[in-house]
Amino acid sequence: MVVKVGINGFGRIGRIVLRNALDYPEVQVVAINDPFIDLDYMVYMFKYDSTHGRFKGEVSTKDGKLIINGNAISVHGERDPANIKWGEDGADYIVESTGVFTTVDKASAHLKGGAKKVIISAPSADAPMFVCGVNLDAYDSKYTVISNASCTTNCLAPLAKVINDKFGIVEGLMTTVHATTATQKTVDAFRVPTSDVSVVDLVARLEKGASYDEIKKALKEASEGEYKGILAYTDEDVVSTDFVGEPHSSIFDAKAGIALNANFVKLVAWYDNEWGYSKRVVDLLIYVAKKDGNA
């Protein structure tokens, strides 16, 4: 069964969610809403991307719809989510990617137009948040609005869970050095002037002592086993641009970390805050649709 999807907000994440969705036969994007982008500009913005490259498929318009690889997508320009007629387009699951409607109350407005479920592509103050590979078992079909958490959380959580499950984390501090975004400008050393790819620096005190080699082994095994597709491992000399288009949520950089002693360690992991995160939005969407019996 194909899951029919609507996207609210055709900005960076909205467009890259659509690019990723095209790779999943079980997902069909049937409608897009954005009051600030006209149809012709949608074509241009989807076709050309300075970070991820030109879209390799066919993009055009016909009868007021966006046509991608021959598939027609309805386009709306409503400012109020309650006025978007998702039901008429058959869109059951909505990706809320405006960055504006991030609470249960605000995102629930989509349900008035016929949608069945909303997935917020941002952290939420009150919606249940899920991270693929970490806590999907906590999902309940009774939820009508959920969040895919943040791109940083999607990088940090798998890394921290592997370490905590294996060695125990007594306490820790995390810093992210993040690429600049449309709403989060370059302001200091932690928001840097790159178009994409960010990095997590986790400093933790471990309950069970371990050498750095043992920690690397645990993360490598996790990346090849239970966390395959979510967590990746590299021991090469890499820089941020090497991870543009990276589909994993978290890429542990074995050479970038260091252990002060057996119980105090610094771990570094990269993530494409656009591509990898958007791919997880689609993965979460498919997971919940299957749980709901709609896929």
PDB file of C-alpha atoms in Angstrom:
ATOM      1  CA  MET A   1       0.000   0.000   0.000  1.00  0.00           C
ATOM      2  CA  VAL A   2       1.357   3.425  -0.962  1.00  0.00           C
ATOM      3  CA  VAL A   3       1.396   6.140   1.695  1.00  0.00           C
ATOM      4  CA  LYS A   4       0.090   9.415   0.286  1.00  0.00           C
ATOM      5  CA  VAL A   5       1.878  12.437   1.675  1.00  0.00           C
ATOM      6  CA  GLY A   6       1.464  16.201   1.756  1.00  0.00           C
ATOM      7  CA  ILE A   7       4.282  18.662   2.463  1.00  0.00           C
ATOM      8  CA  ASN A   8       3.613  21.996   4.154  1.00  0.00           C
ATOM      9  CA  GLY A   9       6.516  24.375   3.527  1.00  0.00           C
ATOM     10  CA  PHE A  10       8.668  23.968   0.441  1.00  0.00           C
ATOM     11  CA  GLY A  11      11.890  25.339   1.912  1.00  0.00           C
ATOM     12  CA  ARG A  12      15.170  23.477   2.365  1.00  0.00           C
ATOM     13  CA  ILE A  13      13.761  20.533   4.320  1.00  0.00           C
ATOM     14  CA  GLY A  14      10.492  20.355   2.412  1.00  0.00           C
ATOM     15  CA  ARG A  15      12.277  20.095  -0.927  1.00  0.00           C
ATOM     16  CA  ILE A  16      14.833  17.561   0.285  1.00  0.00           C
ATOM     17  CA  VAL A  17      12.137  15.450   1.925  1.00  0.00           C
ATOM     18  CA  LEU A  18      10.511  15.320  -1.518  1.00  0.00           C
ATOM     19  CA  ARG A  19      13.798  14.362  -3.198  1.00  0.00           C
ATOM     20  CA  ASN A  20      14.235  11.538  -0.688  1.00  0.00           C
ATOM     21  CA  ALA A  21      10.610  10.427  -0.936  1.00  0.00           C
ATOM     22  CA  LEU A  22      11.078   9.829  -4.666  1.00  0.00           C
ATOM     23  CA  ASP A  23      13.466   6.985  -3.789  1.00  0.00           C
ATOM     24  CA  TYR A  24      10.781   5.136  -1.808  1.00  0.00           C
ATOM     25  CA  PRO A  25       8.191   3.236  -3.875  1.00  0.00           C
ATOM     26  CA  GLU A  26       5.926   3.015  -0.825  1.00  0.00           C
ATOM     27  CA  VAL A  27       5.629   6.823  -0.593  1.00  0.00           C
ATOM     28  CA  GLN A  28       3.844   9.203  -2.941  1.00  0.00           C
ATOM     29  CA  VAL A  29       3.853  12.954  -2.374  1.00  0.00           C
ATOM     30  CA  VAL A  30       0.507  14.154  -3.711  1.00  0.00           C
ATOM     31  CA  ALA A  31       0.320  17.754  -2.484  1.00  0.00           C
ATOM     32  CA  ILE A  32       2.495  20.692  -1.454  1.00  0.00           C
ATOM     33  CA  ASN A  33       1.451  23.863   0.332  1.00  0.00           C
ATOM     34  CA  ASP A  34       3.519  27.035   0.438  1.00  0.00           C
ATOM     35  CA  PRO A  35       1.993  30.523   0.340  1.00  0.00           C
ATOM     36  CA  PHE A  36       5.320  32.212  -0.395  1.00  0.00           C
ATOM     37  CA  ILE A  37       6.505  30.305  -3.474  1.00  0.00           C
ATOM     38  CA  ASP A  38       4.658  30.350  -6.785  1.00  0.00           C
ATOM     39  CA  LEU A  39       4.540  27.287  -9.010  1.00  0.00           C
ATOM     40  CA  ASP A  40       7.209  28.373 -11.507  1.00  0.00           C
ATOM     41  CA  TYR A  41       9.616  29.206  -8.698  1.00  0.00           C
ATOM     42  CA  MET A  42       8.911  25.813  -7.128  1.00  0.00           C
ATOM     43  CA  VAL A  43      10.123  24.218 -10.350  1.00  0.00           C
ATOM     44  CA  TYR A  44      13.291  26.295 -10.315  1.00  0.00           C
ATOM     45  CA  MET A  45      14.070  25.696  -6.627  1.00  0.00           C
ATOM     46  CA  PHE A  46      13.452  21.967  -6.853  1.00  0.00           C
ATOM     47  CA  LYS A  47      15.451  21.572 -10.040  1.00  0.00           C
ATOM     48  CA  TYR A  48      18.531  23.470  -8.903  1.00  0.00           C
ATOM     49  CA  ASP A  49      20.247  23.107  -5.542  1.00  0.00           C
ATOM     50  CA  SER A  50      23.651  24.666  -4.891  1.00  0.00           C
ATOM     51  CA  THR A  51      24.395  22.196  -2.105  1.00  0.00           C
ATOM     52  CA  HIS A  52      22.964  18.889  -3.319  1.00  0.00           C
ATOM     53  CA  GLY A  53      23.207  19.449  -7.044  1.00  0.00           C
ATOM     54  CA  ARG A  54      20.757  19.538  -9.900  1.00  0.00           C
ATOM     55  CA  PHE A  55      17.761  17.208  -9.710  1.00  0.00           C
ATOM     56  CA  LYS A  56      18.391  14.403 -12.174  1.00  0.00           C
ATOM     57  CA  GLY A  57      14.743  13.781 -13.049  1.00  0.00           C
ATOM     58  CA  GLU A  58      12.131  15.743 -14.971  1.00  0.00           C
ATOM     59  CA  VAL A  59      10.380  18.768 -13.453  1.00  0.00           C
ATOM     60  CA  SER A  60       7.629  20.803 -15.102  1.00  0.00           C
ATOM     61  CA  THR A  61       4.125  22.212 -14.590  1.00  0.00           C
ATOM     62  CA  LYS A  62       0.752  21.370 -16.073  1.00  0.00           C
ATOM     63  CA  ASP A  63      -2.753  22.573 -15.232  1.00  0.00           C
ATOM     64  CA  GLY A  64      -1.548  24.329 -12.085  1.00  0.00           C
ATOM     65  CA  LYS A  65       0.251  21.258 -10.752  1.00  0.00           C
ATOM     66  CA  LEU A  66       3.896  20.426 -10.182  1.00  0.00           C
ATOM     67  CA  ILE A  67       4.946  17.487 -12.353  1.00  0.00           C
ATOM     68  CA  ILE A  68       7.939  15.458 -11.170  1.00  0.00           C
ATOM     69  CA  ASN A  69       8.995  12.420 -13.179  1.00  0.00           C
ATOM     70  CA  GLY A  70       5.519  12.324 -14.679  1.00  0.00           C
ATOM     71  CA  ASN A  71       3.696  12.396 -11.344  1.00  0.00           C
ATOM     72  CA  ALA A  72       1.295  15.285 -10.721  1.00  0.00           C
ATOM     73  CA  ILE A  73       1.474  17.050  -7.345  1.00  0.00           C
ATOM     74  CA  SER A  74      -1.259  19.470  -6.294  1.00  0.00           C
ATOM     75  CA  VAL A  75      -0.008  22.874  -5.173  1.00  0.00           C
ATOM     76  CA  HIS A  76      -1.689  25.126  -2.614  1.00  0.00           C
ATOM     77  CA  GLY A  77      -0.873  28.557  -1.235  1.00  0.00           C
ATOM     78  CA  GLU A  78      -2.714  28.680   2.081  1.00  0.00           C
ATOM     79  CA  ARG A  79      -1.282  30.554   5.068  1.00  0.00           C
ATOM     80  CA  ASP A  80      -3.584  28.808   7.539  1.00  0.00           C
ATOM     81  CA  PRO A  81      -3.020  25.023   7.694  1.00  0.00           C
ATOM     82  CA  ALA A  82      -6.695  24.533   8.561  1.00  0.00           C
ATOM     83  CA  ASN A  83      -7.622  25.732   5.071  1.00  0.00           C
ATOM     84  CA  ILE A  84      -5.475  23.241   3.161  1.00  0.00           C
ATOM     85  CA  LYS A  85      -7.738  20.613   1.626  1.00  0.00           C
ATOM     86  CA  TRP A  86      -5.387  17.683   2.096  1.00  0.00           C
ATOM     87  CA  GLY A  87      -8.285  15.225   2.016  1.00  0.00           C
ATOM     88  CA  GLU A  88      -9.252  16.206  -1.523  1.00  0.00           C
ATOM     89  CA  ASP A  89      -5.720  15.323  -2.653  1.00  0.00           C
ATOM     90  CA  GLY A  90      -5.741  12.052  -0.699  1.00  0.00           C
ATOM     91  CA  ALA A  91      -2.856  13.198   1.519  1.00  0.00           C
ATOM     92  CA  ASP A  92      -3.120  11.205   4.759  1.00  0.00           C
ATOM     93  CA  TYR A  93       0.284  11.996   6.266  1.00  0.00           C
ATOM     94  CA  ILE A  94       1.586  15.563   6.375  1.00  0.00           C
ATOM     95  CA  VAL A  95       5.199  16.649   6.728  1.00  0.00           C
ATOM     96  CA  GLU A  96       5.037  19.975   8.560  1.00  0.00           C
ATOM     97  CA  SER A  97       8.284  21.628   7.468  1.00  0.00           C
ATOM     98  CA  THR A  98       7.579  25.363   7.767  1.00  0.00           C
ATOM     99  CA  GLY A  99       9.270  25.588  11.152  1.00  0.00           C
ATOM    100  CA  VAL A 100       6.238  27.573  12.334  1.00  0.00           C
ATOM    101  CA  PHE A 101       3.573  25.050  13.356  1.00  0.00           C
ATOM    102  CA  THR A 102       5.664  23.002  15.775  1.00  0.00           C
ATOM    103  CA  THR A 103       3.226  22.387  18.656  1.00  0.00           C
ATOM    104  CA  VAL A 104       0.450  19.821  18.825  1.00  0.00           C
ATOM    105  CA  ASP A 105      -2.197  22.535  18.800  1.00  0.00           C
ATOM    106  CA  LYS A 106      -0.804  24.396  15.784  1.00  0.00           C
ATOM    107  CA  ALA A 107       0.080  21.300  13.765  1.00  0.00           C
ATOM    108  CA  SER A 108      -3.329  19.741  14.465  1.00  0.00           C
ATOM    109  CA  ALA A 109      -4.842  22.354  12.153  1.00  0.00           C
ATOM    110  CA  HIS A 110      -3.802  20.083   9.271  1.00  0.00           C
ATOM    111  CA  LEU A 111      -6.297  17.481  10.490  1.00  0.00           C
ATOM    112  CA  LYS A 112      -9.165  19.846   9.740  1.00  0.00           C
ATOM    113  CA  GLY A 113      -8.416  19.553   6.030  1.00  0.00           C
ATOM    114  CA  GLY A 114      -8.634  15.774   6.029  1.00  0.00           C
ATOM    115  CA  ALA A 115      -5.130  14.699   7.025  1.00  0.00           C
ATOM    116  CA  LYS A 116      -4.777  11.759   9.413  1.00  0.00           C
ATOM    117  CA  LYS A 117      -1.343  12.420  10.905  1.00  0.00           C
ATOM    118  CA  VAL A 118       1.263  15.168  11.057  1.00  0.00           C
ATOM    119  CA  ILE A 119       5.032  14.720  11.311  1.00  0.00           C
ATOM    120  CA  ILE A 120       6.856  17.878  12.356  1.00  0.00           C
ATOM    121  CA  SER A 121      10.347  18.200  10.866  1.00  0.00           C
ATOM    122  CA  ALA A 122      11.650  20.109  13.880  1.00  0.00           C
ATOM    123  CA  PRO A 123      11.781  19.767  17.658  1.00  0.00           C
ATOM    124  CA  SER A 124       8.444  20.289  19.384  1.00  0.00           C
ATOM    125  CA  ALA A 125       7.582  21.736  22.768  1.00  0.00           C
ATOM    126  CA  ASP A 126       4.842  19.179  23.388  1.00  0.00           C
ATOM    127  CA  ALA A 127       4.534  16.623  20.553  1.00  0.00           C
ATOM    128  CA  PRO A 128       6.041  13.155  21.111  1.00  0.00           C
ATOM    129  CA  MET A 129       9.488  13.100  19.507  1.00  0.00           C
ATOM    130  CA  PHE A 130      10.956  10.070  17.779  1.00  0.00           C
ATOM    131  CA  VAL A 131      14.452   9.271  16.542  1.00  0.00           C
ATOM    132  CA  CYS A 132      14.888   6.412  14.081  1.00  0.00           C
ATOM    133  CA  GLY A 133      17.078   3.713  15.558  1.00  0.00           C
ATOM    134  CA  VAL A 134      16.558   4.950  19.110  1.00  0.00           C
ATOM    135  CA  ASN A 135      12.979   5.092  20.390  1.00  0.00           C
ATOM    136  CA  LEU A 136      10.541   4.082  17.644  1.00  0.00           C
ATOM    137  CA  ASP A 137       9.241   1.334  19.927  1.00  0.00           C
ATOM    138  CA  ALA A 138       7.590   4.070  22.002  1.00  0.00           C
ATOM    139  CA  TYR A 139       5.317   5.089  19.104  1.00  0.00           C
ATOM    140  CA  ASP A 140       1.579   4.653  19.575  1.00  0.00           C
ATOM    141  CA  SER A 141      -0.934   4.968  16.749  1.00  0.00           C
ATOM    142  CA  LYS A 142      -3.116   7.153  18.972  1.00  0.00           C
ATOM    143  CA  TYR A 143      -0.710  10.053  18.337  1.00  0.00           C
ATOM    144  CA  THR A 144      -1.964  12.381  15.614  1.00  0.00           C
ATOM    145  CA  VAL A 145       0.976  14.802  15.764  1.00  0.00           C
ATOM    146  CA  ILE A 146       4.577  13.685  16.255  1.00  0.00           C
ATOM    147  CA  SER A 147       8.022  15.173  15.770  1.00  0.00           C
ATOM    148  CA  ASN A 148      11.142  13.842  14.059  1.00  0.00           C
ATOM    149  CA  ALA A 149      13.150  15.768  16.687  1.00  0.00           C
ATOM    150  CA  SER A 150      16.078  17.902  15.501  1.00  0.00           C
ATOM    151  CA  CYS A 151      18.867  17.053  13.076  1.00  0.00           C
ATOM    152  CA  THR A 152      21.328  17.375  15.961  1.00  0.00           C
ATOM    153  CA  THR A 153      19.320  14.996  18.142  1.00  0.00           C
ATOM    154  CA  ASN A 154      19.232  12.498  15.276  1.00  0.00           C
ATOM    155  CA  CYS A 155      23.034  12.573  15.255  1.00  0.00           C
ATOM    156  CA  LEU A 156      23.583  12.594  19.004  1.00  0.00           C
ATOM    157  CA  ALA A 157      20.976  10.060  20.141  1.00  0.00           C
ATOM    158  CA  PRO A 158      22.230   6.945  18.276  1.00  0.00           C
ATOM    159  CA  LEU A 159      25.816   7.713  19.320  1.00  0.00           C
ATOM    160  CA  ALA A 160      24.847   8.265  22.949  1.00  0.00           C
ATOM    161  CA  LYS A 161      22.562   5.215  23.056  1.00  0.00           C
ATOM    162  CA  VAL A 162      25.252   2.835  21.841  1.00  0.00           C
ATOM    163  CA  ILE A 163      27.712   4.184  24.400  1.00  0.00           C
ATOM    164  CA  ASN A 164      25.168   4.244  27.218  1.00  0.00           C
ATOM    165  CA  ASP A 165      23.951   0.700  26.525  1.00  0.00           C
ATOM    166  CA  LYS A 166      27.495  -0.650  26.374  1.00  0.00           C
ATOM    167  CA  PHE A 167      29.394   1.374  28.962  1.00  0.00           C
ATOM    168  CA  GLY A 168      26.869   3.589  30.769  1.00  0.00           C
ATOM    169  CA  ILE A 169      26.975   7.386  30.642  1.00  0.00           C
ATOM    170  CA  VAL A 170      27.117   8.964  34.111  1.00  0.00           C
ATOM    171  CA  GLU A 171      27.034  12.507  32.742  1.00  0.00           C
ATOM    172  CA  GLY A 172      27.966  14.329  29.580  1.00  0.00           C
ATOM    173  CA  LEU A 173      28.019  17.579  27.658  1.00  0.00           C
ATOM    174  CA  MET A 174      27.328  18.025  23.959  1.00  0.00           C
ATOM    175  CA  THR A 175      28.318  20.814  21.617  1.00  0.00           C
ATOM    176  CA  THR A 176      27.260  21.051  17.990  1.00  0.00           C
ATOM    177  CA  VAL A 177      29.211  23.069  15.461  1.00  0.00           C
ATOM    178  CA  HIS A 178      26.403  23.693  13.001  1.00  0.00           C
ATOM    179  CA  ALA A 179      26.180  24.923   9.437  1.00  0.00           C
ATOM    180  CA  THR A 180      24.333  28.204   9.032  1.00  0.00           C
ATOM    181  CA  THR A 181      20.655  27.974   8.074  1.00  0.00           C
ATOM    182  CA  ALA A 182      18.015  30.367   6.763  1.00  0.00           C
ATOM    183  CA  THR A 183      16.818  31.195  10.264  1.00  0.00           C
ATOM    184  CA  GLN A 184      19.985  30.572  12.258  1.00  0.00           C
ATOM    185  CA  LYS A 185      22.712  32.868  11.041  1.00  0.00           C
ATOM    186  CA  THR A 186      26.444  32.748  11.586  1.00  0.00           C
ATOM    187  CA  VAL A 187      26.899  34.346  14.993  1.00  0.00           C
ATOM    188  CA  ASP A 188      29.911  32.738  16.627  1.00  0.00           C
ATOM    189  CA  ALA A 189      32.214  29.742  16.479  1.00  0.00           C
ATOM    190  CA  PHE A 190      29.347  27.298  16.942  1.00  0.00           C
ATOM    191  CA  ARG A 191      27.315  28.428  13.911  1.00  0.00           C
ATOM    192  CA  VAL A 192      29.766  28.370  11.043  1.00  0.00           C
ATOM    193  CA  PRO A 193      29.585  29.826   7.497  1.00  0.00           C
ATOM    194  CA  THR A 194      29.149  26.565   5.594  1.00  0.00           C
ATOM    195  CA  SER A 195      26.044  25.692   3.571  1.00  0.00           C
ATOM    196  CA  ASP A 196      25.537  22.203   5.006  1.00  0.00           C
ATOM    197  CA  VAL A 197      26.937  19.462   7.289  1.00  0.00           C
ATOM    198  CA  SER A 198      27.401  19.823  11.022  1.00  0.00           C
ATOM    199  CA  VAL A 199      29.233  17.961  13.755  1.00  0.00           C
ATOM    200  CA  VAL A 200      28.468  16.785  17.288  1.00  0.00           C
ATOM    201  CA  ASP A 201      31.121  16.818  20.006  1.00  0.00           C
ATOM    202  CA  LEU A 202      30.085  14.645  22.955  1.00  0.00           C
ATOM    203  CA  VAL A 203      32.149  14.654  26.137  1.00  0.00           C
ATOM    204  CA  ALA A 204      31.035  11.986  28.588  1.00  0.00           C
ATOM    205  CA  ARG A 205      31.995  10.324  31.833  1.00  0.00           C
ATOM    206  CA  LEU A 206      31.499   6.586  31.596  1.00  0.00           C
ATOM    207  CA  GLU A 207      30.216   4.284  34.308  1.00  0.00           C
ATOM    208  CA  LYS A 208      32.160   1.294  33.026  1.00  0.00           C
ATOM    209  CA  GLY A 209      35.769   1.997  32.141  1.00  0.00           C
ATOM    210  CA  ALA A 210      36.843   1.337  28.552  1.00  0.00           C
ATOM    211  CA  SER A 211      39.784   2.031  26.300  1.00  0.00           C
ATOM    212  CA  TYR A 212      39.213   4.217  23.246  1.00  0.00           C
ATOM    213  CA  ASP A 213      39.793   1.155  21.073  1.00  0.00           C
ATOM    214  CA  GLU A 214      36.995  -0.658  22.885  1.00  0.00           C
ATOM    215  CA  ILE A 215      34.677   2.292  22.317  1.00  0.00           C
ATOM    216  CA  LYS A 216      35.563   2.392  18.630  1.00  0.00           C
ATOM    217  CA  LYS A 217      34.917  -1.334  18.354  1.00  0.00           C
ATOM    218  CA  ALA A 218      31.491  -0.989  19.971  1.00  0.00           C
ATOM    219  CA  LEU A 219      30.489   1.799  17.601  1.00  0.00           C
ATOM    220  CA  LYS A 220      31.809   0.000  14.540  1.00  0.00           C
ATOM    221  CA  GLU A 221      29.909  -3.164  15.450  1.00  0.00           C
ATOM    222  CA  ALA A 222      26.745  -1.128  16.033  1.00  0.00           C
ATOM    223  CA  SER A 223      27.114   0.576  12.649  1.00  0.00           C
ATOM    224  CA  GLU A 224      27.337  -2.812  10.934  1.00  0.00           C
ATOM    225  CA  GLY A 225      24.564  -4.398  12.956  1.00  0.00           C
ATOM    226  CA  GLU A 226      21.558  -3.016  14.817  1.00  0.00           C
ATOM    227  CA  TYR A 227      22.208   0.583  13.766  1.00  0.00           C
ATOM    228  CA  LYS A 228      23.069  -0.075  10.135  1.00  0.00           C
ATOM    229  CA  GLY A 229      21.684   2.730   7.975  1.00  0.00           C
ATOM    230  CA  ILE A 230      21.436   5.060  10.982  1.00  0.00           C
ATOM    231  CA  LEU A 231      24.951   5.118  12.425  1.00  0.00           C
ATOM    232  CA  ALA A 232      28.077   4.981  10.283  1.00  0.00           C
ATOM    233  CA  TYR A 233      31.782   4.687  11.151  1.00  0.00           C
ATOM    234  CA  THR A 234      34.835   6.273   9.560  1.00  0.00           C
ATOM    235  CA  ASP A 235      38.509   6.166  10.438  1.00  0.00           C
ATOM    236  CA  GLU A 236      39.644   8.222   7.455  1.00  0.00           C
ATOM    237  CA  ASP A 237      40.904  11.813   7.307  1.00  0.00           C
ATOM    238  CA  VAL A 238      37.644  13.631   6.587  1.00  0.00           C
ATOM    239  CA  VAL A 239      36.226  17.151   6.547  1.00  0.00           C
ATOM    240  CA  SER A 240      32.657  18.454   6.589  1.00  0.00           C
ATOM    241  CA  THR A 241      32.176  18.611   2.816  1.00  0.00           C
ATOM    242  CA  ASP A 242      32.863  14.867   2.592  1.00  0.00           C
ATOM    243  CA  PHE A 243      29.434  14.321   4.157  1.00  0.00           C
ATOM    244  CA  VAL A 244      27.229  16.382   1.857  1.00  0.00           C
ATOM    245  CA  GLY A 245      24.423  14.042   0.812  1.00  0.00           C
ATOM    246  CA  GLU A 246      25.268  11.570   3.584  1.00  0.00           C
ATOM    247  CA  PRO A 247      22.185   9.385   4.268  1.00  0.00           C
ATOM    248  CA  HIS A 248      23.151   8.269   7.789  1.00  0.00           C
ATOM    249  CA  SER A 249      21.954  10.182  10.845  1.00  0.00           C
ATOM    250  CA  SER A 250      25.324  10.021  12.579  1.00  0.00           C
ATOM    251  CA  ILE A 251      28.831   9.243  11.305  1.00  0.00           C
ATOM    252  CA  PHE A 252      31.280   8.514  14.110  1.00  0.00           C
ATOM    253  CA  ASP A 253      34.720   9.932  13.342  1.00  0.00           C
ATOM    254  CA  ALA A 254      37.179   7.558  15.031  1.00  0.00           C
ATOM    255  CA  LYS A 255      40.184   9.810  14.427  1.00  0.00           C
ATOM    256  CA  ALA A 256      38.564  12.956  15.809  1.00  0.00           C
ATOM    257  CA  GLY A 257      37.829  11.657  19.311  1.00  0.00           C
ATOM    258  CA  ILE A 258      40.091  11.042  22.278  1.00  0.00           C
ATOM    259  CA  ALA A 259      39.969   9.411  25.706  1.00  0.00           C
ATOM    260  CA  LEU A 260      41.416  11.306  28.661  1.00  0.00           C
ATOM    261  CA  ASN A 261      41.255   8.126  30.714  1.00  0.00           C
ATOM    262  CA  ALA A 262      39.165   4.963  30.849  1.00  0.00           C
ATOM    263  CA  ASN A 263      36.116   6.823  32.150  1.00  0.00           C
ATOM    264  CA  PHE A 264      36.307  10.179  30.366  1.00  0.00           C
ATOM    265  CA  VAL A 265      35.983  10.417  26.608  1.00  0.00           C
ATOM    266  CA  LYS A 266      35.406  12.882  23.786  1.00  0.00           C
ATOM    267  CA  LEU A 267      33.443  11.498  20.799  1.00  0.00           C
ATOM    268  CA  VAL A 268      32.847  13.260  17.484  1.00  0.00           C
ATOM    269  CA  ALA A 269      30.156  12.495  14.889  1.00  0.00           C
ATOM    270  CA  TRP A 270      29.232  14.219  11.617  1.00  0.00           C
ATOM    271  CA  TYR A 271      25.796  14.658  10.071  1.00  0.00           C
ATOM    272  CA  ASP A 272      24.253  16.185   6.979  1.00  0.00           C
ATOM    273  CA  ASN A 273      21.698  18.361   8.734  1.00  0.00           C
ATOM    274  CA  GLU A 274      19.653  18.582   5.526  1.00  0.00           C
ATOM    275  CA  TRP A 275      19.894  15.321   3.591  1.00  0.00           C
ATOM    276  CA  GLY A 276      20.327  12.782   6.370  1.00  0.00           C
ATOM    277  CA  TYR A 277      17.662  14.435   8.486  1.00  0.00           C
ATOM    278  CA  SER A 278      15.156  14.619   5.628  1.00  0.00           C
ATOM    279  CA  LYS A 279      15.723  10.945   4.881  1.00  0.00           C
ATOM    280  CA  ARG A 280      14.855  10.131   8.495  1.00  0.00           C
ATOM    281  CA  VAL A 281      11.632  12.126   8.139  1.00  0.00           C
ATOM    282  CA  VAL A 282      10.615   9.770   5.328  1.00  0.00           C
ATOM    283  CA  ASP A 283      11.767   6.704   7.294  1.00  0.00           C
ATOM    284  CA  LEU A 284       9.718   7.803  10.300  1.00  0.00           C
ATOM    285  CA  LEU A 285       6.719   8.469   8.084  1.00  0.00           C
ATOM    286  CA  ILE A 286       6.881   4.962   6.605  1.00  0.00           C
ATOM    287  CA  TYR A 287       7.349   3.389  10.034  1.00  0.00           C
ATOM    288  CA  VAL A 288       4.301   5.078  11.580  1.00  0.00           C
ATOM    289  CA  ALA A 289       2.159   4.414   8.504  1.00  0.00           C
ATOM    290  CA  LYS A 290       2.940   0.688   8.795  1.00  0.00           C
ATOM    291  CA  LYS A 291       2.176   0.761  12.508  1.00  0.00           C
ATOM    292  CA  ASP A 292      -1.093   2.542  11.741  1.00  0.00           C
ATOM    293  CA  GLY A 293      -1.966  -0.119   9.173  1.00  0.00           C
ATOM    294  CA  ASN A 294      -1.798   2.335   6.286  1.00  0.00           C
ATOM    295  CA  ALA A 295       1.279   0.987   4.493  1.00  0.00           C
TER     296      ALA A 295
END
